[in-house]
Short mmCIF file of C-alpha atoms in Angstrom, two decimals:
data_model
loop_
_atom_site.label_atom_id
_atom_site.label_comp_id
_atom_site.label_asym_id
_atom_site.label_seq_id
_atom_site.Cartn_x
_atom_site.Cartn_y
_atom_site.Cartn_z
CA MET A 24 114.96 120.34 93.01
CA ALA A 25 112.37 122.36 94.68
CA PRO A 26 110.06 120.67 97.16
CA TYR A 27 106.55 119.20 95.77
CA GLN A 28 103.77 121.73 96.07
CA PHE A 29 100.25 120.46 95.59
CA ILE A 30 99.09 123.80 94.83
CA GLU A 31 101.29 126.32 93.23
CA ARG A 32 102.12 129.52 95.31
CA PRO A 33 104.80 132.51 95.43
CA SER A 34 107.34 131.82 97.93
CA PRO A 35 106.77 133.89 101.23
CA PHE A 36 110.25 134.78 101.19
CA ASN A 37 112.26 137.25 98.95
CA THR A 38 115.97 137.39 98.21
CA SER A 39 118.33 140.14 98.86
CA THR A 40 118.13 141.73 95.45
CA GLY A 41 116.61 145.25 95.84
CA LYS A 42 115.71 147.39 99.09
CA THR A 43 113.91 145.63 101.71
CA LEU A 44 112.24 147.54 104.92
CA PRO A 45 113.43 146.76 108.01
CA ILE A 46 111.51 145.20 111.01
CA PHE A 47 112.51 145.72 114.46
CA ALA A 48 111.42 142.67 116.60
CA VAL A 49 111.48 144.06 120.34
CA THR A 50 110.40 143.32 124.07
CA PRO A 51 109.06 145.97 126.28
CA ALA A 52 112.33 146.20 127.78
CA HIS A 53 114.00 147.35 124.50
CA ILE A 54 111.26 150.40 124.50
CA GLU A 55 112.24 150.94 128.24
CA THR A 56 115.71 150.94 127.91
CA GLY A 57 115.87 152.77 124.57
CA SER A 58 117.87 150.06 123.20
CA ILE A 59 116.61 150.05 119.47
CA ASP A 60 117.07 152.39 116.39
CA PRO A 61 116.63 156.18 117.67
CA ILE A 62 113.99 157.03 114.64
CA ALA A 63 112.17 153.79 115.61
CA LEU A 64 112.22 154.42 119.30
CA ASP A 65 110.82 158.14 118.88
CA TRP A 66 107.84 156.86 116.88
CA ALA A 67 107.17 153.64 119.21
CA LYS A 68 107.01 156.61 122.33
CA LYS A 69 104.62 158.93 120.38
CA ALA A 70 102.19 156.05 119.16
CA GLY A 71 102.34 154.60 122.67
CA PHE A 72 103.60 151.62 121.41
CA LYS A 73 104.19 148.95 124.41
CA ALA A 74 105.90 146.16 122.27
CA GLU A 75 102.83 143.83 123.29
CA SER A 76 103.04 140.06 121.95
CA GLY A 77 102.16 140.25 118.11
CA ALA A 78 101.60 144.14 118.18
CA VAL A 79 102.74 145.76 114.77
CA LEU A 80 103.60 149.44 114.16
CA LEU A 81 104.27 150.79 110.87
CA ILE A 82 107.15 153.47 111.00
CA PRO A 83 107.46 156.56 108.64
CA SER A 84 110.85 157.26 106.79
CA SER A 85 112.19 160.81 107.03
CA ASP A 86 110.59 161.76 103.83
CA GLY A 87 107.01 160.58 104.80
CA HIS A 88 106.93 157.29 103.07
CA LEU A 89 107.09 153.84 104.77
CA GLY A 90 110.24 153.30 106.61
CA GLY A 91 109.90 149.99 108.32
CA ALA A 92 107.91 148.26 111.27
CA LEU A 93 108.17 147.73 114.88
CA PHE A 94 106.82 144.18 116.17
CA GLY A 95 106.11 143.63 119.59
CA LEU A 96 107.34 140.08 121.21
CA GLY A 97 105.78 140.66 124.69
CA ALA A 98 108.03 140.10 127.73
CA ASN A 99 108.41 136.29 127.32
CA PRO A 100 109.06 135.81 123.77
CA SER A 101 109.95 132.02 124.36
CA GLU A 102 106.42 131.38 125.09
CA ALA A 103 105.31 132.21 121.38
CA PRO A 104 108.36 130.71 119.39
CA PHE A 105 106.69 131.17 115.94
CA LEU A 106 105.01 134.54 117.00
CA THR A 107 106.53 136.12 113.66
CA GLY A 108 104.08 134.39 111.58
CA ARG A 109 101.66 137.37 112.73
CA LEU A 110 103.71 139.38 110.45
CA ALA A 111 102.91 137.41 107.16
CA ARG A 112 99.19 138.75 107.61
CA ALA A 113 99.83 142.35 109.60
CA LEU A 114 102.47 143.87 107.25
CA PRO A 115 101.60 145.51 103.88
CA ALA A 116 103.06 143.83 100.80
CA GLY A 117 106.46 144.46 99.95
CA LYS A 118 109.66 142.93 100.62
CA TRP A 119 111.00 143.25 104.56
CA HIS A 120 114.03 141.93 106.57
CA ILE A 121 114.43 141.69 110.31
CA GLU A 122 116.78 144.10 111.61
CA THR A 123 116.80 143.04 115.21
CA ALA A 124 115.26 140.21 116.87
CA PRO A 125 116.26 138.29 119.96
CA LEU A 126 115.02 135.32 118.29
CA THR A 127 116.72 132.28 116.74
CA ALA A 128 117.10 132.85 112.82
CA ASN A 129 115.48 129.40 112.02
CA ARG A 130 112.60 129.77 114.46
CA LEU A 131 112.06 133.50 113.15
CA ALA A 132 111.94 132.63 109.30
CA LEU A 133 109.94 129.07 110.08
CA GLY A 134 107.35 131.30 112.02
CA TYR A 135 106.85 133.56 109.50
CA GLY A 136 106.51 130.72 106.64
CA LEU A 137 104.06 129.26 108.37
CA GLY A 138 101.90 132.13 109.31
CA ALA A 139 102.29 133.10 105.43
CA TYR A 140 100.13 130.08 104.33
CA ARG A 141 97.01 131.02 102.35
CA PHE A 142 94.39 128.51 100.96
CA GLU A 143 92.95 130.50 98.22
CA ARG A 144 92.30 127.83 95.57
CA TYR A 145 88.44 129.02 95.74
CA LYS A 146 89.09 133.04 95.73
CA SER A 147 88.49 134.77 92.59
CA ALA A 148 90.76 137.52 93.99
CA LYS A 149 94.16 136.89 95.43
CA ALA A 150 95.78 139.35 98.03
CA GLU A 151 99.14 140.14 97.31
CA ALA A 152 101.34 139.47 100.21
CA PRO A 153 104.58 140.55 102.08
CA THR A 154 107.75 138.66 101.68
CA LEU A 155 110.54 137.98 104.28
CA LEU A 156 114.23 137.92 103.69
CA ILE A 157 115.57 134.67 105.28
CA PRO A 158 118.49 135.46 107.87
CA ALA A 159 121.81 134.42 106.37
CA ASP A 160 122.47 132.10 109.28
CA ALA A 161 119.20 130.22 108.80
CA ASP A 162 118.91 126.88 107.07
CA ALA A 163 116.84 128.16 104.40
CA THR A 164 116.73 124.86 102.61
CA ASP A 165 115.30 122.86 105.29
CA ILE A 166 112.72 125.89 106.29
CA LYS A 167 111.42 125.82 103.05
CA ARG A 168 111.30 121.97 102.94
CA GLN A 169 109.16 121.67 106.28
CA LEU A 170 107.02 124.52 105.09
CA ALA A 171 106.46 122.39 101.87
CA GLY A 172 105.40 119.45 104.10
CA VAL A 173 102.92 121.61 106.37
CA PHE A 174 101.28 123.00 103.20
CA LEU A 175 100.96 120.08 101.74
CA ALA A 176 98.72 118.53 104.73
CA ARG A 177 97.06 121.71 105.14
CA ASP A 178 96.10 122.14 101.37
CA LEU A 179 94.71 118.29 101.18
CA ILE A 180 92.77 118.76 104.38
CA ASN A 181 91.27 122.21 103.23
CA THR A 182 90.26 120.88 99.84
CA PRO A 183 86.52 120.03 99.87
CA THR A 184 85.57 116.58 99.19
CA ASN A 185 84.05 117.26 95.83
CA ASP A 186 87.60 117.80 94.90
CA MET A 187 89.52 115.79 97.45
CA GLY A 188 87.58 112.10 97.35
CA PRO A 189 89.30 108.98 96.88
CA GLU A 190 90.35 109.31 93.09
CA ALA A 191 91.85 113.00 93.90
CA LEU A 192 93.68 111.75 97.06
CA GLU A 193 95.26 108.99 94.68
CA ALA A 194 96.08 111.33 92.23
CA ALA A 195 97.72 113.72 94.81
CA PHE A 196 99.57 110.51 96.40
CA ARG A 197 100.70 109.66 92.76
CA ALA A 198 102.07 113.10 92.00
CA LEU A 199 104.04 113.37 95.41
CA ALA A 200 105.82 110.04 94.56
CA VAL A 201 106.48 111.14 90.90
CA HIS A 202 108.21 114.33 91.91
CA TYR A 203 110.68 112.32 94.25
CA LYS A 204 110.82 109.23 92.03
CA ALA A 205 108.95 106.78 94.30
CA ASP A 206 107.30 103.70 93.40
CA VAL A 207 103.53 103.71 93.74
CA SER A 208 100.98 100.59 93.86
CA VAL A 209 97.35 100.91 94.42
CA ILE A 210 94.51 98.35 95.14
CA SER A 211 91.32 99.26 94.46
CA GLY A 212 87.59 98.12 94.65
CA GLU A 213 87.11 94.56 94.23
CA ALA A 214 90.71 93.69 94.07
CA LEU A 215 90.93 94.71 97.71
CA LEU A 216 88.70 91.67 98.47
CA ALA A 217 91.04 89.30 96.61
CA GLN A 218 94.04 90.64 97.89
CA ASN A 219 92.89 90.33 101.49
CA PHE A 220 91.84 94.03 102.54
CA PRO A 221 88.42 93.10 103.65
CA LEU A 222 87.94 96.03 106.18
CA VAL A 223 89.00 98.66 103.80
CA HIS A 224 86.55 97.37 101.24
CA THR A 225 83.82 97.16 103.82
CA VAL A 226 84.09 100.85 104.89
CA GLY A 227 84.31 101.93 101.53
CA ARG A 228 82.13 100.12 99.47
CA ALA A 229 78.90 102.30 99.73
CA SER A 230 80.71 105.14 98.13
CA ALA A 231 80.42 106.23 94.24
CA GLU A 232 84.21 106.33 94.47
CA ALA A 233 85.79 102.82 94.96
CA PRO A 234 87.78 102.23 98.21
CA ARG A 235 91.57 101.51 97.58
CA LEU A 236 94.89 101.07 99.33
CA LEU A 237 97.70 103.21 98.14
CA GLU A 238 101.23 102.34 98.67
CA MET A 239 104.48 104.20 98.05
CA ARG A 240 108.03 102.97 98.43
CA TRP A 241 111.28 105.11 98.37
CA GLY A 242 114.66 104.69 99.68
CA LYS A 243 117.46 102.16 99.50
CA LYS A 244 117.32 98.45 101.00
CA GLY A 245 119.62 98.20 104.23
CA HIS A 246 118.61 101.36 105.51
CA ARG A 247 116.54 101.99 108.74
CA ARG A 248 112.91 100.45 107.62
CA VAL A 249 110.40 103.08 108.48
CA THR A 250 106.57 102.90 107.49
CA LEU A 251 104.06 105.34 107.76
CA VAL A 252 99.97 104.78 107.91
CA GLY A 253 97.79 107.28 107.22
CA LYS A 254 93.68 107.27 107.86
CA GLY A 255 92.07 108.39 104.73
CA VAL A 256 88.65 108.92 105.27
CA CYS A 257 87.90 111.54 102.67
CA PHE A 258 84.56 112.34 104.29
CA ASP A 259 82.80 110.72 107.02
CA THR A 260 78.93 110.58 107.22
CA GLY A 261 78.94 108.26 110.05
CA GLY A 262 77.57 105.42 107.80
CA LEU A 263 74.02 104.23 108.87
CA ASP A 264 75.06 105.17 112.42
CA ILE A 265 74.69 108.70 110.88
CA LYS A 266 76.12 111.96 112.36
CA PRO A 267 74.24 114.84 112.96
CA ALA A 268 74.49 117.81 110.29
CA ALA A 269 76.76 119.73 112.93
CA SER A 270 79.12 117.04 113.38
CA MET A 271 79.61 116.66 109.65
CA LEU A 272 80.67 120.20 108.76
CA LEU A 273 84.56 119.24 109.15
CA MET A 274 84.26 115.79 108.05
CA LYS A 275 86.37 116.68 104.86
CA LYS A 276 89.18 116.74 107.30
CA ASP A 277 88.87 112.92 108.48
CA MET A 278 91.61 112.16 105.72
CA GLY A 279 94.05 114.27 107.85
CA GLY A 280 96.08 111.31 108.79
CA ALA A 281 96.67 110.54 105.04
CA ALA A 282 97.45 113.91 104.85
CA ASN A 283 99.85 114.58 107.80
CA VAL A 284 101.82 111.14 106.37
CA MET A 285 102.01 112.53 103.04
CA GLY A 286 103.48 115.96 104.21
CA LEU A 287 106.17 113.97 106.58
CA ALA A 288 106.89 111.62 103.48
CA LEU A 289 107.65 114.81 101.60
CA MET A 290 110.00 116.02 104.03
CA ILE A 291 111.84 112.78 104.46
CA MET A 292 112.02 112.24 100.54
CA ASP A 293 113.18 115.73 99.80
CA ALA A 294 115.91 115.85 102.77
CA LYS A 295 117.07 112.23 100.99
CA LEU A 296 117.05 110.76 104.52
CA LYS A 297 118.72 107.46 104.90
CA VAL A 298 115.70 105.36 105.11
CA ASP A 299 113.76 102.53 103.45
CA LEU A 300 110.55 104.36 103.45
CA ARG A 301 107.25 103.02 102.96
CA VAL A 302 103.94 104.85 103.06
CA ILE A 303 100.59 103.22 103.03
CA VAL A 304 97.12 105.27 103.08
CA PRO A 305 93.91 103.23 103.06
CA VAL A 306 91.43 105.47 101.27
CA VAL A 307 87.64 105.38 101.58
CA GLU A 308 84.43 107.60 101.75
CA ASN A 309 82.12 106.46 104.42
CA SER A 310 78.84 106.94 102.78
CA ILE A 311 75.17 105.49 102.91
CA SER A 312 73.86 103.57 100.46
CA SER A 313 72.01 99.96 100.19
CA ASN A 314 75.52 98.30 100.32
CA ALA A 315 76.73 100.14 103.41
CA PHE A 316 78.10 97.91 106.31
CA ARG A 317 75.70 97.86 109.11
CA PRO A 318 75.56 97.56 113.04
CA GLY A 319 75.98 94.26 114.19
CA ASP A 320 77.86 92.90 111.10
CA ILE A 321 80.89 91.20 111.77
CA TYR A 322 83.85 90.96 109.33
CA ARG A 323 87.24 89.03 109.35
CA SER A 324 90.23 91.41 109.16
CA ARG A 325 93.44 90.93 107.17
CA LYS A 326 95.21 89.59 110.18
CA GLY A 327 92.28 87.11 110.79
CA LEU A 328 90.62 88.70 113.36
CA THR A 329 87.12 88.78 113.45
CA VAL A 330 85.34 92.51 114.20
CA GLN A 331 81.80 93.04 115.21
CA ILE A 332 80.63 96.76 113.85
CA ASP A 333 78.96 98.15 117.05
CA ASN A 334 79.19 101.69 115.65
CA THR A 335 79.51 102.23 111.79
CA ASP A 336 81.02 105.89 112.77
CA ALA A 337 84.24 104.06 114.22
CA GLU A 338 85.36 103.43 110.85
CA GLY A 339 88.72 104.69 110.74
CA ARG A 340 90.18 102.11 113.25
CA LEU A 341 88.59 99.38 110.73
CA ILE A 342 90.51 100.47 107.66
CA LEU A 343 93.84 100.96 109.53
CA ALA A 344 93.64 97.63 110.86
CA ASP A 345 93.94 96.14 107.54
CA ALA A 346 96.79 98.54 106.72
CA LEU A 347 98.42 98.11 109.79
CA ALA A 348 98.51 94.37 109.58
CA TYR A 349 99.90 94.57 105.95
CA ALA A 350 102.62 97.09 107.25
CA ASP A 351 103.45 94.61 109.95
CA GLU A 352 104.26 91.94 107.49
CA ASP A 353 107.10 93.66 106.22
CA GLN A 354 109.16 93.31 109.74
CA THR A 355 109.69 97.23 110.00
CA ASP A 356 112.03 98.88 112.32
CA LEU A 357 109.37 101.64 113.22
CA ILE A 358 105.80 102.00 112.05
CA ILE A 359 103.83 105.19 112.53
CA ASP A 360 100.40 105.81 112.30
CA MET A 361 98.31 109.02 112.23
CA ALA A 362 94.71 109.42 112.25
CA THR A 363 92.05 111.81 112.95
CA LEU A 364 90.43 108.85 115.24
CA THR A 365 88.56 109.90 118.30
CA GLY A 366 86.67 113.05 119.84
CA ALA A 367 87.98 111.27 123.16
CA ALA A 368 91.42 112.69 122.34
CA ARG A 369 90.21 116.27 121.87
CA VAL A 370 88.42 115.91 125.29
CA ALA A 371 91.67 115.04 127.13
CA LEU A 372 94.22 117.28 125.43
CA GLY A 373 92.22 119.62 123.14
CA PRO A 374 92.52 120.30 119.61
CA ASP A 375 96.17 121.70 119.39
CA LEU A 376 97.89 118.85 121.47
CA PRO A 377 97.93 115.59 119.71
CA PRO A 378 98.30 112.53 121.98
CA PHE A 379 100.59 109.57 120.76
CA PHE A 380 100.63 105.94 122.08
CA THR A 381 103.11 103.49 122.12
CA ASP A 382 104.38 100.69 124.68
CA ASP A 383 108.06 101.39 123.77
CA ARG A 384 109.59 103.73 126.52
CA GLU A 385 112.66 104.90 124.73
CA LEU A 386 110.69 105.87 121.69
CA ALA A 387 108.46 107.92 123.79
CA ASP A 388 111.09 109.58 125.44
CA ASP A 389 112.71 110.47 121.84
CA LEU A 390 109.44 111.83 120.58
CA ALA A 391 109.21 113.96 123.54
CA ASP A 392 112.38 115.39 123.18
CA ALA A 393 111.70 115.81 119.29
CA SER A 394 108.53 117.74 120.22
CA LEU A 395 110.18 120.37 122.49
CA SER A 396 113.21 120.71 120.30
CA VAL A 397 111.12 121.98 117.37
CA ASP A 398 108.02 123.30 119.11
CA ASP A 399 105.71 120.81 117.74
CA PRO A 400 103.64 119.77 120.62
CA THR A 401 102.44 116.41 121.30
CA TRP A 402 101.82 114.46 124.54
CA ARG A 403 102.13 110.68 125.23
CA LEU A 404 98.90 108.93 126.65
CA PRO A 405 99.15 105.38 128.04
CA LEU A 406 98.48 102.15 126.49
CA HIS A 407 96.70 100.75 129.88
CA MET A 408 96.46 97.01 129.28
CA GLY A 409 93.85 97.21 131.85
CA TYR A 410 91.24 98.67 129.13
CA ASP A 411 92.09 95.74 126.65
CA LYS A 412 89.03 93.77 127.89
CA ASP A 413 87.04 96.60 126.79
CA VAL A 414 88.05 96.09 123.20
CA SER A 415 86.74 92.35 123.18
CA ALA A 416 83.39 91.38 121.95
CA ARG A 417 80.92 88.27 123.05
CA ILE A 418 80.74 86.69 119.76
CA ALA A 419 83.56 88.04 117.76
CA ASP A 420 87.45 88.61 118.56
CA LEU A 421 87.24 92.63 118.61
CA THR A 422 84.48 95.41 118.65
CA ASN A 423 85.10 98.27 116.85
CA ALA A 424 83.04 100.65 119.71
CA PRO A 425 83.55 99.83 123.22
CA ALA A 426 80.51 100.38 125.20
CA GLY A 427 80.43 102.90 127.97
CA GLY A 428 82.45 105.75 126.15
CA MET A 429 84.95 105.90 128.94
CA ALA A 430 88.67 106.18 127.80
CA GLY A 431 87.94 105.98 124.01
CA ALA A 432 91.20 107.37 123.00
CA ILE A 433 93.07 104.51 124.69
CA THR A 434 90.81 101.79 123.81
CA ALA A 435 91.23 102.57 120.16
CA ALA A 436 94.83 102.67 120.46
CA LEU A 437 94.68 99.08 122.19
CA PHE A 438 92.25 98.31 118.96
CA LEU A 439 95.02 99.23 116.59
CA LYS A 440 97.71 97.27 118.66
CA ARG A 441 96.21 94.07 118.28
CA PHE A 442 97.26 94.49 114.39
CA VAL A 443 100.70 95.18 115.11
CA THR A 444 102.96 92.38 116.32
CA ASN A 445 106.18 92.17 114.50
CA ALA A 446 107.59 95.82 114.12
CA LYS A 447 110.26 96.54 116.30
CA ARG A 448 108.51 99.68 117.10
CA TRP A 449 105.17 101.17 116.51
CA VAL A 450 103.50 104.30 117.60
CA HIS A 451 99.95 105.77 116.71
CA PHE A 452 98.94 109.62 116.92
CA ASP A 453 95.41 110.53 117.34
CA ILE A 454 95.54 114.08 115.50
CA PHE A 455 92.73 116.59 114.90
CA GLY A 456 94.07 118.08 112.00
CA TRP A 457 92.37 121.41 112.43
CA ALA A 458 93.24 124.70 113.74
CA GLN A 459 89.84 126.11 115.40
CA ALA A 460 91.49 129.45 115.95
CA GLU A 461 93.62 131.72 113.93
CA ARG A 462 96.92 131.57 115.55
CA PRO A 463 100.18 133.51 114.60
CA HIS A 464 101.69 130.28 112.92
CA SER A 465 98.22 129.32 111.48
CA PRO A 466 94.90 130.47 109.97
CA ILE A 467 91.98 128.61 110.67
CA GLY A 468 91.68 125.38 108.87
CA GLY A 469 93.60 122.25 107.98
CA GLU A 470 96.45 121.64 109.98
CA ALA A 471 99.92 119.56 110.29
CA GLN A 472 100.38 117.95 113.69
CA ALA A 473 103.63 116.33 115.01
CA ILE A 474 105.10 115.84 111.59
CA ARG A 475 107.93 118.37 112.35
CA ALA A 476 108.89 116.54 115.54
CA LEU A 477 108.51 112.99 113.60
CA TYR A 478 110.73 114.49 110.77
CA HIS A 479 113.15 115.86 113.35
CA HIS A 480 113.27 112.25 115.13
CA ILE A 481 113.75 110.27 111.88
CA GLY A 482 116.50 112.56 110.78
CA LYS A 483 118.23 111.38 114.10
CA ILE A 484 117.76 107.84 113.67
CA ALA A 485 118.70 107.74 109.87
CA LYS A 486 122.36 107.72 110.22
#
């Protein structure tokens, strides 16, 4: 069975059937020492090709047709492990294969596949793309699985809110579950109050589409219990504490946590990992209406803790609070939550390095190792309990927006920590979910962050 696709698209890869054109991936040293194909070397010297990182030079055949390509890796190829993604956007359409490359086969093919991503759902004309032959010694099945998970996350984030509101996100969630024969349950609208999800209802009640809590279960009882929780704010106006116009331009991506846990779930289910998997996604649109929640309001959470609303734009942690409390009732081995939660995380580490928070040192070390192993960058930030007092409110148990603006990513994580008391292990990822600049392995737009590292880690513990 092929992996699930939210948007059907042709594969970036070809098979060995028919002729494929060669790509010579080289460093400057290969040019200097002449240790590549003689025809390619002669053309490189005539064209002044220096094998700079990402440089592409097309090579003619002896009869004047396209004969192949040279691809520069730069002096230190290890610094850009997915540089081959540039080939997917730089080569002309046709079938290609890597003839020579001082790269591992899996990195080479995965990098190309990541770079081949295009979001063309709203384009009237779709460009024809080149395809690459996956090397024989690469794990083609797992490469395609990881790409499917990444592409799902990117597709969901890139889709504008008029086509990716709460109802549409639920439909995508259900379609993913159907593909892998997982069970789905949904609690929507006023039923959220009846079943004790008051904060999810509070944040989403002003929207034209009802707030909801999505849950998916897959796997066998008795296996390691892993629960994924993703923030699903389909659009964030900021509520009554409204964002300025410029800050709303990317708010379709505020469901990036939901998109990423769905991409991770795809990988886990497609690989048939031995886990008892649960996916929980609270889904809302933080809108403005006569019934929108207000600054100064106080609400009781599912866990019983009361929360004072000091900023309606700090809504993500509210819906996660109910979802995490629900997840924590199941005596889970590992809870992973992912959310586009704070600007403070971006200030600290930038858009490409998502921080994670956990008070479990062994888990932190394992996640750091996984991140390095698969070149999916993450960085641990501290759950510094000295700031826990800042999460307290004067007339309620908690505030959703501590005053002062200092250590915002940490205080947000400490807020969430109050709702996880039973799980053996918990980790919170504060992701950006967006690539601000084009990179070899991704265009500008929605991005999967940390899910390849998490997939690698879960694969190791699912024994």
